Structures are given as C-alpha cells and as structure tokens.
PDB file of C-alpha atoms in Angstrom:
ATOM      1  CA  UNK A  26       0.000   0.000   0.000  1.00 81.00           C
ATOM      2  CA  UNK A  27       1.303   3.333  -1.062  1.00 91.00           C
ATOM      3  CA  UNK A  28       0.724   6.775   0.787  1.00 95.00           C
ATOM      4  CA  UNK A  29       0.387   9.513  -1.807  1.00 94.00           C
ATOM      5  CA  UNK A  30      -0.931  12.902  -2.614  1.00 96.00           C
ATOM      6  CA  UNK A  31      -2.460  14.292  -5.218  1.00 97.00           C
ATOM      7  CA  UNK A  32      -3.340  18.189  -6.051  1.00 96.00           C
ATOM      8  CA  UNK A  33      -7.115  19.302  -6.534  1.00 97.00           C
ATOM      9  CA  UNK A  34      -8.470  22.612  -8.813  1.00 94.00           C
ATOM     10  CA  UNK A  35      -9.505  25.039  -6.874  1.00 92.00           C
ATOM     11  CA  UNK A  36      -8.045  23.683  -3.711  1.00 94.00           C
ATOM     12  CA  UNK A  37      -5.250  25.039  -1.886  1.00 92.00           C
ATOM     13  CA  UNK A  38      -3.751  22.318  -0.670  1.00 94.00           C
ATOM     14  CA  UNK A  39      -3.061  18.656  -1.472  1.00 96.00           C
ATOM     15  CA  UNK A  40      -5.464  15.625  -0.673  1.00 97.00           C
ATOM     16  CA  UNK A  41      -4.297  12.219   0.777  1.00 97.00           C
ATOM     17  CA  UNK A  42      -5.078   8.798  -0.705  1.00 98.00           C
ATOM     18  CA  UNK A  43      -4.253   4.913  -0.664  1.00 98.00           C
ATOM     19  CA  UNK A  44      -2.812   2.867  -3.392  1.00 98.00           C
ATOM     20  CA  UNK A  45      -3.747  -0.349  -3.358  1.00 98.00           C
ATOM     21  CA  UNK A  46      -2.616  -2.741  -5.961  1.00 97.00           C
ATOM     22  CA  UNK A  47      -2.387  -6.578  -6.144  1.00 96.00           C
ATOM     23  CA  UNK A  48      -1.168  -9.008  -8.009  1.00 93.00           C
ATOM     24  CA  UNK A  49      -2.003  -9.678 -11.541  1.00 92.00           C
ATOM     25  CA  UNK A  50      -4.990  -6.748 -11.201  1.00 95.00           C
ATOM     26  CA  UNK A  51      -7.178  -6.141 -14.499  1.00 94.00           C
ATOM     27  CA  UNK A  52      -9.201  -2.894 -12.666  1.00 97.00           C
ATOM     28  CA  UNK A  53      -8.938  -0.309 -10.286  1.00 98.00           C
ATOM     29  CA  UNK A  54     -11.663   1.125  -8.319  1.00 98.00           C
ATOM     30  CA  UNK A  55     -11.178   5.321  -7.339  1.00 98.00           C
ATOM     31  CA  UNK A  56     -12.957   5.049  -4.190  1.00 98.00           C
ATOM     32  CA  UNK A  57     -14.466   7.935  -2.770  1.00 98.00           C
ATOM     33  CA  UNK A  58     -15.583   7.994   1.065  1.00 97.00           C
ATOM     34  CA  UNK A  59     -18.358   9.060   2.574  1.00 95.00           C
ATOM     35  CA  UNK A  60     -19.791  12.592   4.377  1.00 94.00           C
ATOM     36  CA  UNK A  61     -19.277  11.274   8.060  1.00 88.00           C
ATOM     37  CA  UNK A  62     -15.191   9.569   7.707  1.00 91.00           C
ATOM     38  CA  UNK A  63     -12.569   9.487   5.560  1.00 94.00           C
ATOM     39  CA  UNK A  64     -10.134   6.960   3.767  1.00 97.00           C
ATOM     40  CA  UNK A  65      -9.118   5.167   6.634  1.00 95.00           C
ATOM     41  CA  UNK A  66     -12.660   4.618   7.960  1.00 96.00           C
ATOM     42  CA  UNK A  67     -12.644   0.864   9.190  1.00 96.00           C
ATOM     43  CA  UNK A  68     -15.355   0.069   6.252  1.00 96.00           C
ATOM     44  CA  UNK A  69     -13.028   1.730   2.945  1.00 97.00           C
ATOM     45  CA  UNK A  70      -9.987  -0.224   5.003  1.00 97.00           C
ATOM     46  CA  UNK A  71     -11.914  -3.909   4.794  1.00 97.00           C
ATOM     47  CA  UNK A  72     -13.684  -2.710   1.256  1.00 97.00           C
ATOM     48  CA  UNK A  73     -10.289  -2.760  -0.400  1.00 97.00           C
ATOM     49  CA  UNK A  74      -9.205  -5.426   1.543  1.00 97.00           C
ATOM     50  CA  UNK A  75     -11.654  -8.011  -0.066  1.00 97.00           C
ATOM     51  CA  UNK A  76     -11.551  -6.098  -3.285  1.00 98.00           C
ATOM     52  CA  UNK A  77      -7.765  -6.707  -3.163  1.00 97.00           C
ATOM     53  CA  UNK A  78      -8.417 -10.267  -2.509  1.00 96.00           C
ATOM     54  CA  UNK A  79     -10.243 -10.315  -5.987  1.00 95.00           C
ATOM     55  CA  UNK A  80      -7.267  -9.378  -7.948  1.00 95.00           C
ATOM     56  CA  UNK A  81      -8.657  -5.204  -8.002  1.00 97.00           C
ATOM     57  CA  UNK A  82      -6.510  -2.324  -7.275  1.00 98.00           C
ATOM     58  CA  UNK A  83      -8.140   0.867  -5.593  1.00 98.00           C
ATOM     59  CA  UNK A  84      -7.208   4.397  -4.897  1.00 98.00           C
ATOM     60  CA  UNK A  85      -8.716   5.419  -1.401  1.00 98.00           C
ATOM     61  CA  UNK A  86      -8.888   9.024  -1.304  1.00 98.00           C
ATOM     62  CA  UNK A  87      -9.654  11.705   0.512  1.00 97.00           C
ATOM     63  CA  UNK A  88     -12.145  14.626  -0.241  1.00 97.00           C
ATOM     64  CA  UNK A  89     -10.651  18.536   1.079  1.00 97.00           C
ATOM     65  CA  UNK A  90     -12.790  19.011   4.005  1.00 96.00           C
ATOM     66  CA  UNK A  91     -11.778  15.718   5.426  1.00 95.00           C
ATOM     67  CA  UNK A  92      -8.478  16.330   4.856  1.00 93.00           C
ATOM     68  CA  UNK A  93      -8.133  19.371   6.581  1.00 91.00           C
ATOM     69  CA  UNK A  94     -10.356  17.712   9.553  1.00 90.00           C
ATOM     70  CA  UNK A  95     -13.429  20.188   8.950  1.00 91.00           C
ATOM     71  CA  UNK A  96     -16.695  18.460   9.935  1.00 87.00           C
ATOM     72  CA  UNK A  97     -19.181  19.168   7.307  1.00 92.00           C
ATOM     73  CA  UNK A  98     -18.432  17.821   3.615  1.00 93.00           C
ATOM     74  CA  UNK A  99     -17.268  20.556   0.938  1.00 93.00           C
ATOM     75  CA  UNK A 100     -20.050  21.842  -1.690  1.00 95.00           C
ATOM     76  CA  UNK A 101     -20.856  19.879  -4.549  1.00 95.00           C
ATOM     77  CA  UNK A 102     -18.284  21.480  -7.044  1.00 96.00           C
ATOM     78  CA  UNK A 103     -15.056  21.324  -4.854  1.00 96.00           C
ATOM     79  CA  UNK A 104     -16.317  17.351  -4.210  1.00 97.00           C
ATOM     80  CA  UNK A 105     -16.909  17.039  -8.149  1.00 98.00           C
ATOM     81  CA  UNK A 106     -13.340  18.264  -8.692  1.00 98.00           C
ATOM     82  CA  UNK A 107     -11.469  16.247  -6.365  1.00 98.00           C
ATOM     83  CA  UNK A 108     -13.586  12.836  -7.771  1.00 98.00           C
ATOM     84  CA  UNK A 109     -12.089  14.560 -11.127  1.00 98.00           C
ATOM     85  CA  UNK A 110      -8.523  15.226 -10.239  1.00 98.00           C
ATOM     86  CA  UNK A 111      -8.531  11.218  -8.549  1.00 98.00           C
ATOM     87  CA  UNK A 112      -9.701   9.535 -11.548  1.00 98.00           C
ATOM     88  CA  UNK A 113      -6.614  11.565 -12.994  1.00 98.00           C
ATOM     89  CA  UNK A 114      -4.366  10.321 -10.416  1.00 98.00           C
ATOM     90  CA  UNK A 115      -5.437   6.588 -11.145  1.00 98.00           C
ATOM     91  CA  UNK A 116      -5.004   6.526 -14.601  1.00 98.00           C
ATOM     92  CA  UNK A 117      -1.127   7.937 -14.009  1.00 97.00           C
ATOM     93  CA  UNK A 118      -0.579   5.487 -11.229  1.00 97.00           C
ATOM     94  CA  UNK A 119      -2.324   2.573 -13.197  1.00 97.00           C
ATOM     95  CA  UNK A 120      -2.591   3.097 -17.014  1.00 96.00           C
ATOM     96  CA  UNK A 121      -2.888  -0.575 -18.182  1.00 96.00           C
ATOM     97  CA  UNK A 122      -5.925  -1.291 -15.525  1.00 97.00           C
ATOM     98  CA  UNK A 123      -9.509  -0.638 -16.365  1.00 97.00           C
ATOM     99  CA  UNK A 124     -10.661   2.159 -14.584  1.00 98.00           C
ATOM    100  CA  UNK A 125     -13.879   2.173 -12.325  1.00 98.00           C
ATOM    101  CA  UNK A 126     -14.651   5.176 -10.013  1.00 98.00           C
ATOM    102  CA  UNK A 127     -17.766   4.766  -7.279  1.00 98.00           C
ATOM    103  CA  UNK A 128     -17.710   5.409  -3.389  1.00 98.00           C
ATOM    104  CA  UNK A 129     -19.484   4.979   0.041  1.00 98.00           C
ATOM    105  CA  UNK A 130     -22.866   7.330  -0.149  1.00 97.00           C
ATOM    106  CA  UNK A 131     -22.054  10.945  -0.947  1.00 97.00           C
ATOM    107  CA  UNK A 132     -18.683   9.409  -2.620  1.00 97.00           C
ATOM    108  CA  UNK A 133     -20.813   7.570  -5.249  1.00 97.00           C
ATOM    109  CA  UNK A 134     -23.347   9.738  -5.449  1.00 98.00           C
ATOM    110  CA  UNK A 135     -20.527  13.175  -6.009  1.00 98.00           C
ATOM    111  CA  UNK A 136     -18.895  10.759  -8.684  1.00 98.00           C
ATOM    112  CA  UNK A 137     -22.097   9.705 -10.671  1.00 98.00           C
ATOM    113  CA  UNK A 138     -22.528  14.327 -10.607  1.00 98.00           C
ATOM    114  CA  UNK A 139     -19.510  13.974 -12.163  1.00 98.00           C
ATOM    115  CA  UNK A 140     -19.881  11.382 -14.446  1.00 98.00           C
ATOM    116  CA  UNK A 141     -23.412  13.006 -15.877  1.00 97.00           C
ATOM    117  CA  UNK A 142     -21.906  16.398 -15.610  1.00 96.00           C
ATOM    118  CA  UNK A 143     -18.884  15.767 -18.206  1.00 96.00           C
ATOM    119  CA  UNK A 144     -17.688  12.139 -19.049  1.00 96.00           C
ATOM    120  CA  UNK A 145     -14.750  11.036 -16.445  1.00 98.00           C
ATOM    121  CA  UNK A 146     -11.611  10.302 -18.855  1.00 96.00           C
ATOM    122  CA  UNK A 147     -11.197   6.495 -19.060  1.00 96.00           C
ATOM    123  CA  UNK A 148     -14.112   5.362 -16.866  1.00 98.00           C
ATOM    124  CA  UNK A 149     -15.623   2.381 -17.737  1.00 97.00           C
ATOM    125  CA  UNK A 150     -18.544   1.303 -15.171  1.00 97.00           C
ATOM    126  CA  UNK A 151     -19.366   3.501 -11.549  1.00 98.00           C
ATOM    127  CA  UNK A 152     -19.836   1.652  -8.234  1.00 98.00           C
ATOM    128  CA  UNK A 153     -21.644   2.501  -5.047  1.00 98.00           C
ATOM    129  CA  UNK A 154     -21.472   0.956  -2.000  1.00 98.00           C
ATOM    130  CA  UNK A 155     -24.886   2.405  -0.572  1.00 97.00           C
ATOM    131  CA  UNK A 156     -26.279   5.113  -2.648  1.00 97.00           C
ATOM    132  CA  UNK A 157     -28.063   7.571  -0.541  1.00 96.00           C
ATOM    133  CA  UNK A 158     -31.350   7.820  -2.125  1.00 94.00           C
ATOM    134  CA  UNK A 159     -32.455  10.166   0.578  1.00 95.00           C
ATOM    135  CA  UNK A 160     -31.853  10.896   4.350  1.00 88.00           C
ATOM    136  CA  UNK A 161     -33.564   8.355   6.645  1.00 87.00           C
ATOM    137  CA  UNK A 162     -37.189   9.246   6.972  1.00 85.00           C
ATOM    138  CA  UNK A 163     -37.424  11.686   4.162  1.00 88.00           C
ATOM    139  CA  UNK A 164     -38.381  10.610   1.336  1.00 89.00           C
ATOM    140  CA  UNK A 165     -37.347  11.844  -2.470  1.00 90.00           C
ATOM    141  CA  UNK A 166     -35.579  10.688  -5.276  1.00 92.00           C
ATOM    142  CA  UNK A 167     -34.634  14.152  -6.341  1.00 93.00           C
ATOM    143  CA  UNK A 168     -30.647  13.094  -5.920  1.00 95.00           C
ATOM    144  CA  UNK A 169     -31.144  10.396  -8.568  1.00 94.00           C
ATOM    145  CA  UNK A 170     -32.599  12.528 -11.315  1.00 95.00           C
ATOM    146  CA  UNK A 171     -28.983  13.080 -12.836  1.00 96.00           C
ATOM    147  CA  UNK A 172     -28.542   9.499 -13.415  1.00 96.00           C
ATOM    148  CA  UNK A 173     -30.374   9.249 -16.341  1.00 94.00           C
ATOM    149  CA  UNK A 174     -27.228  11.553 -17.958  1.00 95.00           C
ATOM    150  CA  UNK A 175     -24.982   8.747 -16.809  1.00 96.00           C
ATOM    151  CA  UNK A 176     -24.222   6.785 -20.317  1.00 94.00           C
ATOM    152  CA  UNK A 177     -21.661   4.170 -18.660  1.00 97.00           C
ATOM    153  CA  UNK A 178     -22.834   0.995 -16.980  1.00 97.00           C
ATOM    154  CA  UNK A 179     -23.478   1.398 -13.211  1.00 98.00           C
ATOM    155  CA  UNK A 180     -23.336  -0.940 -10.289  1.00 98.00           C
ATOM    156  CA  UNK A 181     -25.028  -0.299  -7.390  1.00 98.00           C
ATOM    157  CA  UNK A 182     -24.379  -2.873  -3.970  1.00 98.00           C
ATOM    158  CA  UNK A 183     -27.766  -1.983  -1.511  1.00 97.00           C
ATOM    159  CA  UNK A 184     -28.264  -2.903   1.549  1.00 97.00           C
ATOM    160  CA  UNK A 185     -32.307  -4.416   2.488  1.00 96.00           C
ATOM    161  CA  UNK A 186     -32.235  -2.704   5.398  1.00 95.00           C
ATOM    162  CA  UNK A 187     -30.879   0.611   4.157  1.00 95.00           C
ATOM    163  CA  UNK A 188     -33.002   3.737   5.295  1.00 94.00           C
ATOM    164  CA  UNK A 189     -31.163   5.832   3.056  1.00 95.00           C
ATOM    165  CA  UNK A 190     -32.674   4.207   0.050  1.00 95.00           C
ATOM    166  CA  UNK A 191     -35.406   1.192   0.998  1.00 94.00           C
ATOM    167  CA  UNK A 192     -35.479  -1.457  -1.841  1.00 95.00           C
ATOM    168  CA  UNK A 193     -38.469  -0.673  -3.304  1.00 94.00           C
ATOM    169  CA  UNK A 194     -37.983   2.983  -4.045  1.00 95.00           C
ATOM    170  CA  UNK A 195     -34.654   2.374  -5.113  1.00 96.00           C
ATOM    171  CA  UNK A 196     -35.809  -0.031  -7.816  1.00 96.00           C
ATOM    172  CA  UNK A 197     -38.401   1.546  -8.957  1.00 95.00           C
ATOM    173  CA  UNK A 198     -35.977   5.072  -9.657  1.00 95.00           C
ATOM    174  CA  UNK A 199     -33.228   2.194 -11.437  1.00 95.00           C
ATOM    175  CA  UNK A 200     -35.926   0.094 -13.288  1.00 93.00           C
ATOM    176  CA  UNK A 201     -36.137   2.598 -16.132  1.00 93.00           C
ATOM    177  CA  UNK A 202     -32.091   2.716 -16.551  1.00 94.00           C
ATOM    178  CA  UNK A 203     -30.737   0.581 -18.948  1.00 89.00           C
ATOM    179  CA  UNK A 204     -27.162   1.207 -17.428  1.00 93.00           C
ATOM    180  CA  UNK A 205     -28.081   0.177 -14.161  1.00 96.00           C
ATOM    181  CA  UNK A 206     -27.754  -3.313 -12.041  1.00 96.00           C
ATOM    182  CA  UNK A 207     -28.401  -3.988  -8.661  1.00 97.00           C
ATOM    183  CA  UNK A 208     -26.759  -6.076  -6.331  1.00 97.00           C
ATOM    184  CA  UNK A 209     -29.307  -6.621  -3.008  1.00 97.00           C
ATOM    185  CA  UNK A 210     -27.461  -7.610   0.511  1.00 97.00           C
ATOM    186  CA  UNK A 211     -29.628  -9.208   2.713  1.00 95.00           C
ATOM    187  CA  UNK A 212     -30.058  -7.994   5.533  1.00 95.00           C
ATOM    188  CA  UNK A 213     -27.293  -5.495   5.604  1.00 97.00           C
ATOM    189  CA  UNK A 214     -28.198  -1.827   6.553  1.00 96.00           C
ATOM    190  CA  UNK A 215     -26.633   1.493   4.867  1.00 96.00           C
ATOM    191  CA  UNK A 216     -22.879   0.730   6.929  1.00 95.00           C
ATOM    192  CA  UNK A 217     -23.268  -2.787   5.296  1.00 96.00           C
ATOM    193  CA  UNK A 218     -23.884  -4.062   8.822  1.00 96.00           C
ATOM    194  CA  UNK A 219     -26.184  -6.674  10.014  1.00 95.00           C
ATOM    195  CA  UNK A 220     -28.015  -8.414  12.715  1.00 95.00           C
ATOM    196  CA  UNK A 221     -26.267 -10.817  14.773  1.00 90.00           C
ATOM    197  CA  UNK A 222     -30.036 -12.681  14.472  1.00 90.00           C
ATOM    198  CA  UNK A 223     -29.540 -12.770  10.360  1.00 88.00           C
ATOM    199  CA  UNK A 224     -26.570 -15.405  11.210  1.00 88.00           C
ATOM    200  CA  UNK A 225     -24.584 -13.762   8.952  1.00 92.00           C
ATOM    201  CA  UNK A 226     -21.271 -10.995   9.813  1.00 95.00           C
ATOM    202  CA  UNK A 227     -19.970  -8.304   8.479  1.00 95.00           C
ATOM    203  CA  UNK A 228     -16.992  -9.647   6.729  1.00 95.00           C
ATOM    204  CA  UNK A 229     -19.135 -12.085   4.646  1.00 95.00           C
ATOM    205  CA  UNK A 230     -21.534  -9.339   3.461  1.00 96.00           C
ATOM    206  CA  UNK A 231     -18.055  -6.957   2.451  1.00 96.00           C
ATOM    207  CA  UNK A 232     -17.326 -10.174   1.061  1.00 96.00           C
ATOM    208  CA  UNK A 233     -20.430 -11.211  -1.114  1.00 96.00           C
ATOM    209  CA  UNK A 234     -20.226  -7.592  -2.465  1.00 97.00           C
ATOM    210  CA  UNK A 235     -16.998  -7.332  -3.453  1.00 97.00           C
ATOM    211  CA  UNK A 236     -17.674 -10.599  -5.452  1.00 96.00           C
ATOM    212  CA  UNK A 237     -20.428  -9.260  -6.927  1.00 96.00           C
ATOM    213  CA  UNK A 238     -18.067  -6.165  -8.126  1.00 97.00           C
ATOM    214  CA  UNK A 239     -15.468  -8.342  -9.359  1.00 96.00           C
ATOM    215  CA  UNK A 240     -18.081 -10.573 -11.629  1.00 96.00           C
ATOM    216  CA  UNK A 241     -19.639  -7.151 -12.806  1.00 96.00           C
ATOM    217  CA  UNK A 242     -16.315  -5.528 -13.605  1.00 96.00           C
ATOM    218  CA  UNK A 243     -14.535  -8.521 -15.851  1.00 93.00           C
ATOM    219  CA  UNK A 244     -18.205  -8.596 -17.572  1.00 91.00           C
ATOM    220  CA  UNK A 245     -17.511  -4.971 -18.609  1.00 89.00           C
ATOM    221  CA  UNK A 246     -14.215  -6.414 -20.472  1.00 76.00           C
ATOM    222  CA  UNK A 247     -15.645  -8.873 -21.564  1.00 64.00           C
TER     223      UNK A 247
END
C-alpha cells in the first residue's frame, strides 16, 4: 500500500489517498468515502481489503474538508473536482488497468454528478457501496434525477435494510435505466452491517459484495 498525494483545482492544498494494488490486477476502483469519515474509515480499510483479494486495485482518497479535519463535507463542485482530479491520479498510477470510479454514499453519489456532468476520462462502469437515495425518513428521489445523464454501466451494492434508500424505491428510480444493475445484501443496513439474528457478519456481506463487483467488472471487459 502506497501513501500519496495528489493536487485538486480550486483547492489550496493537497489531498491524501491509498494505493492499493495486487497481483495480476485487471481494474482499479477510485474510491471515494463518505460525508461522516474518511479513507481510513474501518469500512473503505476492509472494502479494499476483499476487493484486493479479488485481484482489483483501488485508490482510497480523501475529499478537502476531510483532509483538513473540517466536519461538514465541501459543496458539490469542490467534491466534483477532487472525484475529477482522482480519476486523474489513477489513470497515471495505473494506465494498463480498467478504470472504475464509485464510493461509500455521498462518494458515489458526487462521482455519478460527475460522471453526468462531463464524461470522467477512461471510466468504464461507476460503483456505489450504498447510494443515498435520501436521508432516513425523508423521502425523495430528487438526488437520482442526474442518473439518467450517466451513459456508462453502473453498479449499485444496496443494503435491504438501508433507510437511506429502501429497496423498493430504489428499484423503482433504477428500473427505467438501462445502465443500471443492482446487487441486493440481505439484511445489511446502509454501513453494510447486520443483525447478529440474520446469522450472517460483516466480513461475509463486504465479502459477497466485493464478489459481486469483481463478476460485474470482468463482464464490462468482456
């Protein structure tokens, strides 16, 4: 694993991130975290893990505001830049690897703005690990509307017990996108956690979605 930095537009200073590449690696994933903890949240640590495991390289990264240890997240643009400037990075740290770009909640969802705003160079599919349809308990699907400018294929690992974006709504606001599978975890809520009752852990949800990502991914190449 490989500590680097990487500069930002707009931004006065650098941003951190996490190179992750293993052996004999056909993609990397720019992996975006999200609003409430940064790159070395426990969750992006034991996401690349497994994804490592599967033979895919990522690039952790962090957005401005985390880096500089402010609280709330930075606005849309600055967040759209720095998804920008790491898809960037990846490609000059990984050039033979197909390139995928996603993120944990507002780190997918910034990346598919950027993605519909202006085609990310070299992207071929977008992942997100919990997309946050809306917050708990209030309703909307306004921050989906963009998707339907998103032309690449789009991957989206959901929790069933996610409040930010309950099955049913969910599918119903993906049904009509041809670019868009769903991968359903049982019982796993938006942190990917689940019941000790479900007689399943953690580590094997992290697990079946990160196989899910891999099949997804070589299917793009293929």
């Amino acid at each position: 694993m490989d500590l680097i930095q990487f500069d930002v537009e707009g931004v006065d200073h650098p941003v951190g991130a996490l190179f992750v590449r293993p052996a004999h690696a056909s993609h990397i994933l720019v992996f975006a975290h999200g609003a409430g903890a940064g790159m070395d949240h426990a969750f992006m640590k034991a996401a690349a893990e497994a994804l490592a495991h599967r033979g895919i390289a990522t690039l952790r990264y962090n957005f401005p505001f985390m880096e500089t240890g402010r609280r709330f997240p930075d606005r849309a643009p600055r967040l759209v830049a720095t998804v920008r400037a790491a898809v960037a990075q990846a490609a000059r740290l990984a050039p033979t690897l197909s390139i995928l770009a996603g993120g944990k909640s507002m780190g997918g969802r910034m990346t598919s703005l950027a993605q519909a705003d202006s085609p990310l160079p070299g992207v071929r599919g977008l992942v997100f690990f919990g997309f946050p349809l809306h917050p708990p308990r209030k309703p909307g699907v306004e921050r989906a509307h963009h998707l339907a400018g998103v032309a690449v294929p789009m991957l989206f690992l959901q929790g069933t017990r996610d409040g930010f974006a309950p099955q049913e709504r969910l599918s119903s606001v993906l049904h009509p996108l041809g670019t868009a599978s769903v991968r359903w975890l049982e019982g796993a809520d938006h942190g990917f956690h689940v019941l000790k009752r479900s007689g399943r852990t953690d580590e094997e949800v992290l697990g079946e979605a990160a196989e899910g990502l891999c099949v997804w991914a070589d299917g793009l190449i293929d």
